[in-house]
Amino acid sequence: MKLSIRGASIIISFIVLISTVLPAHAKNLDKELMLAVHDNNLKKVESLVRQGANVNVKSGPPVDFTPLMYANSTEMVRLLLNKGADAKIKCGMDATPLLVARNVEIAEMLIARGAEVNAVTKDGQTPLLSAVQGNKTELVRFLLSKGAKADLKTSYRITPLMAATMNKNSTIIKLLKDAGARQ
């Protein structure tokens, strides 16, 4: 069976159309997913993922955060993880979802899915230092219990103990010292 020139032309036109429309459609789904995650709209996120939105899409430079990193509730994090979001993914500056974990329950879910408790960004930021800087006492306690190193320094030579001292948080200072922080 020979393909006519007209038939070949139709096939080529279809391929060109699909190769331009599908990526644009996927890109729109991904943008909608980011907005739905930000708005904590669980039903919309569920629907967008069913339609093909990428749960590991990155927001773009400079931060390149994923929906998981924008999730602001435990339920949203659980949904994204159950839909295939990568708890170990590295984004702009090598930030990970654990670096921006908002509470212990989220941190537990991320670590259970393989997040590295001592992951370090390009400038030396760690999940522990981030929790200290945010005055998240229970998260600091949890990360230390999971093996977070209390003395890791950023490229600016800042340690979690220094950050806790700057914040004047005596509870976190004690937690860090009890975990072996010296500076």
mmCIF file of C-alpha atoms in Angstrom:
data_model
loop_
_atom_site.group_PDB
_atom_site.id
_atom_site.type_symbol
_atom_site.label_atom_id
_atom_site.label_comp_id
_atom_site.label_asym_id
_atom_site.label_seq_id
_atom_site.Cartn_x
_atom_site.Cartn_y
_atom_site.Cartn_z
ATOM 1 C CA MET A 1 0.000 0.000 0.000
ATOM 2 C CA LYS A 2 1.433 3.325 -1.076
ATOM 3 C CA LEU A 3 0.897 6.509 0.837
ATOM 4 C CA SER A 4 -0.264 9.399 -1.301
ATOM 5 C CA ILE A 5 1.362 12.804 -1.045
ATOM 6 C CA ARG A 6 -1.871 14.131 0.411
ATOM 7 C CA GLY A 7 -1.955 11.315 2.990
ATOM 8 C CA ALA A 8 1.663 11.945 3.949
ATOM 9 C CA SER A 9 0.931 15.656 4.244
ATOM 10 C CA ILE A 10 -2.007 14.987 6.571
ATOM 11 C CA ILE A 11 0.122 12.713 8.767
ATOM 12 C CA ILE A 12 2.938 15.282 8.955
ATOM 13 C CA SER A 13 0.449 18.054 9.789
ATOM 14 C CA PHE A 14 -1.027 15.889 12.554
ATOM 15 C CA ILE A 15 2.426 15.157 14.014
ATOM 16 C CA VAL A 16 3.345 18.862 13.975
ATOM 17 C CA LEU A 17 0.033 19.767 15.608
ATOM 18 C CA ILE A 18 0.412 17.146 18.336
ATOM 19 C CA SER A 19 4.040 18.088 19.000
ATOM 20 C CA THR A 20 3.056 21.723 19.599
ATOM 21 C CA VAL A 21 -0.347 21.375 21.256
ATOM 22 C CA LEU A 22 0.432 18.612 23.755
ATOM 23 C CA PRO A 23 3.483 20.295 25.338
ATOM 24 C CA ALA A 24 1.542 23.576 25.612
ATOM 25 C CA HIS A 25 -1.401 21.721 27.197
ATOM 26 C CA ALA A 26 0.926 19.961 29.651
ATOM 27 C CA LYS A 27 2.616 23.268 30.495
ATOM 28 C CA ASN A 28 -0.777 24.839 31.263
ATOM 29 C CA LEU A 29 -1.727 21.871 33.455
ATOM 30 C CA ASP A 30 1.549 22.235 35.334
ATOM 31 C CA LYS A 31 0.970 25.967 35.906
ATOM 32 C CA GLU A 32 -2.559 25.238 37.097
ATOM 33 C CA LEU A 33 -1.153 22.563 39.410
ATOM 34 C CA MET A 34 1.243 25.049 41.017
ATOM 35 C CA LEU A 35 -1.623 27.492 41.607
ATOM 36 C CA ALA A 36 -3.930 24.790 42.986
ATOM 37 C CA VAL A 37 -1.193 23.606 45.375
ATOM 38 C CA HIS A 38 -0.558 27.187 46.493
ATOM 39 C CA ASP A 39 -4.315 27.619 47.093
ATOM 40 C CA ASN A 40 -4.417 24.265 48.937
ATOM 41 C CA ASN A 41 -7.159 23.057 46.574
ATOM 42 C CA LEU A 42 -6.917 19.285 47.045
ATOM 43 C CA LYS A 43 -9.754 18.427 44.635
ATOM 44 C CA LYS A 44 -8.294 20.533 41.841
ATOM 45 C CA VAL A 45 -4.823 19.030 42.372
ATOM 46 C CA GLU A 46 -6.323 15.536 42.202
ATOM 47 C CA SER A 47 -8.120 16.431 38.961
ATOM 48 C CA LEU A 48 -5.065 18.054 37.353
ATOM 49 C CA VAL A 49 -2.863 15.069 38.164
ATOM 50 C CA ARG A 50 -5.467 12.761 36.591
ATOM 51 C CA GLN A 51 -5.309 14.942 33.475
ATOM 52 C CA GLY A 52 -1.532 14.590 33.300
ATOM 53 C CA ALA A 53 -0.050 17.446 35.341
ATOM 54 C CA ASN A 54 3.512 16.694 36.458
ATOM 55 C CA VAL A 55 3.827 16.536 40.269
ATOM 56 C CA ASN A 56 7.601 17.046 39.937
ATOM 57 C CA VAL A 57 7.491 20.047 37.598
ATOM 58 C CA LYS A 58 9.855 22.849 38.604
ATOM 59 C CA SER A 59 8.664 26.443 38.867
ATOM 60 C CA GLY A 60 11.613 27.866 36.955
ATOM 61 C CA PRO A 61 14.763 29.768 37.846
ATOM 62 C CA PRO A 62 16.076 30.840 40.209
ATOM 63 C CA VAL A 63 14.374 28.635 42.839
ATOM 64 C CA ASP A 64 12.977 25.848 40.649
ATOM 65 C CA PHE A 65 10.651 24.695 43.443
ATOM 66 C CA THR A 66 8.281 21.783 42.856
ATOM 67 C CA PRO A 67 4.620 21.634 43.923
ATOM 68 C CA LEU A 68 5.729 19.642 46.980
ATOM 69 C CA MET A 69 7.830 22.595 48.134
ATOM 70 C CA TYR A 70 4.910 25.007 47.731
ATOM 71 C CA ALA A 71 2.475 22.736 49.578
ATOM 72 C CA ASN A 72 1.331 24.465 52.742
ATOM 73 C CA SER A 73 -0.646 21.696 54.416
ATOM 74 C CA THR A 74 0.002 18.173 55.581
ATOM 75 C CA GLU A 75 -2.911 16.906 53.471
ATOM 76 C CA MET A 76 -1.481 18.485 50.312
ATOM 77 C CA VAL A 77 1.970 17.008 50.949
ATOM 78 C CA ARG A 78 0.414 13.576 51.512
ATOM 79 C CA LEU A 79 -1.604 13.854 48.284
ATOM 80 C CA LEU A 80 1.419 14.919 46.219
ATOM 81 C CA LEU A 81 3.609 12.156 47.660
ATOM 82 C CA ASN A 82 0.898 9.585 46.961
ATOM 83 C CA LYS A 83 0.729 10.858 43.371
ATOM 84 C CA GLY A 84 4.467 10.382 42.870
ATOM 85 C CA ALA A 85 6.101 13.605 44.050
ATOM 86 C CA ASP A 86 9.809 13.029 44.721
ATOM 87 C CA ALA A 87 10.748 13.755 48.355
ATOM 88 C CA LYS A 88 14.459 13.676 47.427
ATOM 89 C CA ILE A 89 14.333 16.040 44.455
ATOM 90 C CA LYS A 90 16.900 18.846 44.341
ATOM 91 C CA CYS A 91 15.782 22.190 43.026
ATOM 92 C CA GLY A 92 17.477 25.554 42.557
ATOM 93 C CA MET A 93 20.598 25.867 44.721
ATOM 94 C CA ASP A 94 20.084 22.154 45.571
ATOM 95 C CA ALA A 95 17.175 22.903 47.912
ATOM 96 C CA THR A 96 15.041 19.901 48.862
ATOM 97 C CA PRO A 97 11.442 19.640 50.090
ATOM 98 C CA LEU A 98 12.690 18.879 53.626
ATOM 99 C CA LEU A 99 14.448 22.260 53.682
ATOM 100 C CA VAL A 100 11.060 23.992 53.544
ATOM 101 C CA ALA A 101 9.057 21.495 55.638
ATOM 102 C CA ARG A 102 6.525 23.442 57.667
ATOM 103 C CA ASN A 103 6.031 20.985 60.525
ATOM 104 C CA VAL A 104 7.052 17.651 62.034
ATOM 105 C CA GLU A 105 4.309 15.653 60.301
ATOM 106 C CA ILE A 106 5.440 16.885 56.875
ATOM 107 C CA ALA A 107 9.083 16.214 57.741
ATOM 108 C CA GLU A 108 8.155 12.675 58.862
ATOM 109 C CA MET A 109 6.412 11.978 55.553
ATOM 110 C CA LEU A 110 9.347 13.324 53.544
ATOM 111 C CA ILE A 111 11.943 11.334 55.494
ATOM 112 C CA ALA A 112 9.788 8.192 55.186
ATOM 113 C CA ARG A 113 9.965 8.728 51.401
ATOM 114 C CA GLY A 114 13.750 9.030 51.431
ATOM 115 C CA ALA A 115 14.456 12.713 52.097
ATOM 116 C CA GLU A 116 18.006 13.194 53.401
ATOM 117 C CA VAL A 117 17.986 14.813 56.847
ATOM 118 C CA ASN A 118 21.455 16.325 56.286
ATOM 119 C CA ALA A 119 20.954 17.459 52.682
ATOM 120 C CA VAL A 120 23.005 20.580 51.998
ATOM 121 C CA THR A 121 22.265 23.337 49.495
ATOM 122 C CA LYS A 122 24.990 24.954 47.393
ATOM 123 C CA ASP A 123 25.469 27.598 50.083
ATOM 124 C CA GLY A 124 25.425 25.094 52.937
ATOM 125 C CA GLN A 125 21.858 25.508 54.168
ATOM 126 C CA THR A 126 20.390 22.404 55.838
ATOM 127 C CA PRO A 127 16.882 21.416 56.939
ATOM 128 C CA LEU A 128 18.023 21.802 60.563
ATOM 129 C CA LEU A 129 19.348 25.322 60.034
ATOM 130 C CA SER A 130 16.158 26.261 58.199
ATOM 131 C CA ALA A 131 14.050 24.970 61.112
ATOM 132 C CA VAL A 132 16.244 26.854 63.605
ATOM 133 C CA GLN A 133 15.965 30.072 61.597
ATOM 134 C CA GLY A 134 12.183 29.656 61.554
ATOM 135 C CA ASN A 135 12.089 29.083 65.340
ATOM 136 C CA LYS A 136 10.372 25.722 64.781
ATOM 137 C CA THR A 137 11.314 24.076 68.074
ATOM 138 C CA GLU A 138 9.460 20.782 67.546
ATOM 139 C CA LEU A 139 10.832 20.436 64.033
ATOM 140 C CA VAL A 140 14.361 21.055 65.350
ATOM 141 C CA ARG A 141 13.810 18.395 68.027
ATOM 142 C CA PHE A 142 12.500 15.952 65.408
ATOM 143 C CA LEU A 143 15.337 16.541 62.906
ATOM 144 C CA LEU A 144 17.931 16.061 65.649
ATOM 145 C CA SER A 145 16.223 12.793 66.644
ATOM 146 C CA LYS A 146 16.562 11.668 63.004
ATOM 147 C CA GLY A 147 20.304 12.329 62.961
ATOM 148 C CA ALA A 148 20.576 15.935 61.796
ATOM 149 C CA LYS A 149 24.118 17.172 62.378
ATOM 150 C CA ALA A 150 24.065 20.111 64.770
ATOM 151 C CA ASP A 151 27.410 21.616 63.688
ATOM 152 C CA LEU A 152 27.142 21.869 59.893
ATOM 153 C CA LYS A 153 28.152 25.344 58.679
ATOM 154 C CA THR A 154 26.911 27.292 55.697
ATOM 155 C CA SER A 155 29.345 28.792 53.212
ATOM 156 C CA TYR A 156 28.954 31.963 55.318
ATOM 157 C CA ARG A 157 30.157 29.964 58.362
ATOM 158 C CA ILE A 158 26.744 30.129 60.081
ATOM 159 C CA THR A 159 25.809 27.184 62.299
ATOM 160 C CA PRO A 160 22.405 26.263 63.722
ATOM 161 C CA LEU A 161 23.653 27.294 67.191
ATOM 162 C CA MET A 162 24.615 30.747 65.887
ATOM 163 C CA ALA A 163 21.170 31.132 64.308
ATOM 164 C CA ALA A 164 19.424 30.048 67.526
ATOM 165 C CA THR A 165 21.551 32.517 69.486
ATOM 166 C CA MET A 166 20.652 35.336 67.071
ATOM 167 C CA ASN A 167 16.978 34.388 67.535
ATOM 168 C CA LYS A 168 17.454 34.288 71.326
ATOM 169 C CA ASN A 169 15.666 30.932 71.426
ATOM 170 C CA SER A 170 16.911 29.295 74.626
ATOM 171 C CA THR A 171 14.973 26.051 74.046
ATOM 172 C CA ILE A 172 16.543 25.494 70.635
ATOM 173 C CA ILE A 173 19.971 26.516 71.969
ATOM 174 C CA LYS A 174 19.659 23.812 74.642
ATOM 175 C CA LEU A 175 18.474 21.212 72.106
ATOM 176 C CA LEU A 176 21.454 21.961 69.867
ATOM 177 C CA LYS A 177 23.976 21.902 72.712
ATOM 178 C CA ASP A 178 22.508 18.620 73.983
ATOM 179 C CA ALA A 179 23.021 17.275 70.442
ATOM 180 C CA GLY A 180 26.690 18.251 70.540
ATOM 181 C CA ALA A 181 26.703 21.697 68.929
ATOM 182 C CA ARG A 182 29.795 23.589 70.018
ATOM 183 C CA GLN A 183 29.705 26.771 67.982
#
